[in-house]
Amino acid sequence: MKFLSDFLPVALFFGSYLITHDMFLATKVLVAATTLLFAWTWFKHRKVDAMQWINLILSVVLGAATVISHNDLFIIWKFTVLYWLMALALLVSDFMGKNGLKLLIGEQLQLPQAIWRKLAYAWAAFFSAMGALNLYVAFNFSREIWLSFKLFGSLGLMVIFIIAQSLFLSKYIEDKK
């Protein structure tokens, strides 16, 4: 559910661009949606995780830079920076002796430490590749193709990656009957 709610601002960004063909209005919609989602999460749970803070800050700062400068490269970079920060957070947490994924979902999964590490590295590699792919598509294709990639391509790749991770993890999950 959290994944889908985090994806909502991107879908609204895409939809507003499709309707108006105005990247700067779409950026305003993205910033507003991200801000409203952040506020809703805060009021519902009375806490917001670190990645939501980072997403809000990047959206507001780079969204404002996009609108003020009339340069859409700032909002394009926002997605890459977010992916790369997630990858970096996973790697740094592992370096510091804490597995970021285990901290996030360790209550739902019981895995050997070596598997947690492989999982964190796989996600860090995935996020690094997604950041690079975002820039590749943005700088080699039209904005419409980039936006379609942001909505459908990145979601599709995420689903494929999650399925692959699930298949990998299935041998470590016990069937409790």
Coordinates of C-alpha atoms in Angstrom, one line a residue:
M1 CA 0.0 0.0 0.0
K2 CA 2.8 2.4 0.9
F3 CA 4.4 1.7 -2.5
L4 CA 1.2 2.7 -4.3
S5 CA 0.7 5.8 -2.3
D6 CA 4.3 6.9 -2.9
F7 CA 3.6 6.3 -6.6
L8 CA 0.5 8.5 -6.6
P9 CA 2.3 11.9 -7.0
V10 CA 4.2 10.5 -10.1
A11 CA 0.9 9.3 -11.6
L12 CA -0.6 12.8 -11.0
F13 CA 2.5 14.4 -12.5
F14 CA 2.1 12.2 -15.6
G15 CA -1.6 12.8 -15.9
S16 CA -1.4 16.5 -15.5
Y17 CA 1.3 16.7 -18.2
L18 CA -0.8 14.5 -20.6
I19 CA -3.8 16.8 -20.1
T20 CA -1.9 20.2 -20.3
H21 CA 1.4 19.4 -22.0
D22 CA 2.9 21.8 -19.5
M23 CA 5.9 20.4 -17.6
F24 CA 5.9 23.3 -15.1
L25 CA 2.2 22.8 -14.2
A26 CA 2.9 19.1 -13.9
T27 CA 5.8 19.9 -11.6
K28 CA 3.5 22.0 -9.4
V29 CA 1.0 19.1 -9.3
L30 CA 3.9 16.8 -8.2
V31 CA 5.0 19.1 -5.5
A32 CA 1.5 19.6 -4.2
A33 CA 0.6 15.9 -4.3
T34 CA 3.9 15.0 -2.5
T35 CA 3.2 17.6 0.1
L36 CA -0.4 16.5 0.7
L37 CA 0.6 12.9 0.8
F38 CA 3.3 13.7 3.4
A39 CA 0.8 15.7 5.5
W40 CA -1.8 12.9 5.3
T41 CA 0.8 10.4 6.4
W42 CA 1.9 12.6 9.3
F43 CA -1.7 13.2 10.5
K44 CA -2.7 9.5 10.2
H45 CA 0.4 8.0 11.8
R46 CA 2.1 10.9 13.6
K47 CA 5.4 9.9 12.1
V48 CA 7.0 10.0 8.7
D49 CA 9.9 7.9 7.6
A50 CA 13.3 9.3 6.5
M51 CA 12.7 8.5 2.8
Q52 CA 9.4 10.4 2.8
W53 CA 11.2 13.4 4.3
I54 CA 13.9 13.2 1.6
N55 CA 11.3 12.8 -1.1
L56 CA 9.4 15.9 0.2
I57 CA 12.6 18.0 0.4
L58 CA 13.7 17.0 -3.1
S59 CA 10.3 17.5 -4.6
V60 CA 9.9 21.0 -3.1
V61 CA 13.5 22.2 -3.7
L62 CA 13.9 20.8 -7.2
G63 CA 10.3 21.4 -8.1
A64 CA 10.7 25.1 -7.1
A65 CA 14.0 25.3 -9.1
T66 CA 12.2 23.8 -12.1
V67 CA 9.3 26.3 -11.9
I68 CA 11.4 29.3 -11.1
S69 CA 14.1 28.7 -13.7
H70 CA 11.7 27.2 -16.3
N71 CA 14.2 24.4 -16.7
D72 CA 12.8 20.9 -16.4
L73 CA 16.1 19.3 -15.8
F74 CA 15.8 19.9 -12.1
I75 CA 12.7 17.8 -11.8
I76 CA 14.2 15.1 -14.0
W77 CA 17.2 14.9 -11.7
K78 CA 14.9 14.7 -8.7
F79 CA 14.0 11.1 -9.5
T80 CA 17.6 10.1 -10.1
V81 CA 18.8 11.7 -6.9
L82 CA 16.1 10.0 -5.0
Y83 CA 17.0 6.6 -6.4
W84 CA 20.7 7.1 -5.7
L85 CA 20.0 8.3 -2.2
M86 CA 18.1 5.1 -1.5
A87 CA 20.9 3.0 -2.9
L88 CA 23.4 5.0 -0.8
A89 CA 21.4 4.6 2.3
L90 CA 21.3 0.8 1.9
L91 CA 25.1 0.7 1.3
V92 CA 25.9 3.1 4.2
S93 CA 23.7 1.3 6.6
D94 CA 25.3 -2.0 5.7
F95 CA 28.8 -0.4 6.1
M96 CA 27.7 0.8 9.6
G97 CA 26.7 -2.7 10.6
K98 CA 22.9 -2.2 10.2
N99 CA 21.0 -3.6 7.3
G100 CA 18.5 -1.0 6.1
L101 CA 16.1 -3.5 4.6
K102 CA 16.2 -5.6 7.8
L103 CA 15.4 -2.5 9.8
L104 CA 12.4 -1.7 7.5
I105 CA 10.9 -5.2 7.0
G106 CA 12.7 -7.5 9.4
E107 CA 9.6 -8.1 11.4
Q108 CA 7.8 -9.6 8.4
L109 CA 10.8 -11.8 7.3
Q110 CA 13.2 -14.0 9.1
L111 CA 16.3 -14.4 7.0
P112 CA 19.9 -15.3 7.6
Q113 CA 22.2 -12.3 7.9
A114 CA 24.0 -13.2 4.6
I115 CA 20.7 -13.2 2.7
W116 CA 19.8 -9.8 4.2
R117 CA 23.1 -8.5 2.9
K118 CA 22.5 -9.9 -0.6
L119 CA 19.0 -8.4 -0.6
A120 CA 20.3 -5.0 0.4
Y121 CA 23.0 -5.1 -2.2
A122 CA 20.5 -6.2 -4.9
W123 CA 18.2 -3.3 -4.0
A124 CA 21.1 -0.8 -4.0
A125 CA 22.2 -2.1 -7.4
F126 CA 18.6 -1.8 -8.6
F127 CA 18.1 1.7 -7.4
S128 CA 21.5 2.8 -8.8
A129 CA 20.5 1.3 -12.2
M130 CA 17.1 3.0 -12.1
G131 CA 18.7 6.4 -11.4
A132 CA 21.1 5.9 -14.4
L133 CA 18.2 4.6 -16.6
N134 CA 16.1 7.7 -15.7
L135 CA 18.9 10.0 -16.9
Y136 CA 19.5 7.9 -20.0
V137 CA 15.8 8.1 -21.0
A138 CA 15.5 11.8 -20.1
F139 CA 18.5 12.8 -22.2
N140 CA 18.0 10.5 -25.2
F141 CA 14.2 10.6 -25.7
S142 CA 11.4 13.1 -25.8
R143 CA 9.8 14.4 -22.6
E144 CA 6.7 12.4 -23.4
I145 CA 8.7 9.2 -23.6
W146 CA 10.5 10.1 -20.4
L147 CA 7.2 10.7 -18.6
S148 CA 5.8 7.4 -19.9
F149 CA 9.0 5.7 -18.7
K150 CA 8.6 7.3 -15.2
L151 CA 5.1 6.1 -14.8
F152 CA 5.0 2.7 -16.7
G153 CA 8.6 1.7 -17.2
S154 CA 9.8 2.3 -13.7
L155 CA 6.7 0.7 -12.2
G156 CA 7.0 -2.3 -14.5
L157 CA 10.7 -2.7 -13.7
M158 CA 9.9 -2.4 -10.0
V159 CA 7.3 -5.1 -10.2
I160 CA 9.6 -7.4 -12.1
F161 CA 12.4 -6.8 -9.6
I162 CA 10.0 -7.5 -6.7
I163 CA 8.8 -10.7 -8.3
A164 CA 12.4 -11.7 -8.8
Q165 CA 13.2 -10.9 -5.2
S166 CA 10.1 -12.9 -4.1
L167 CA 11.3 -16.0 -6.1
F168 CA 14.8 -15.6 -4.6
L169 CA 13.3 -15.3 -1.0
S170 CA 10.7 -18.1 -1.4
K171 CA 13.2 -20.8 -0.4
Y172 CA 13.9 -19.0 2.9
I173 CA 10.3 -18.6 3.9
E174 CA 8.8 -21.3 6.0
D175 CA 5.3 -22.6 5.4
K176 CA 3.6 -22.5 8.8
K177 CA 0.8 -25.0 8.9

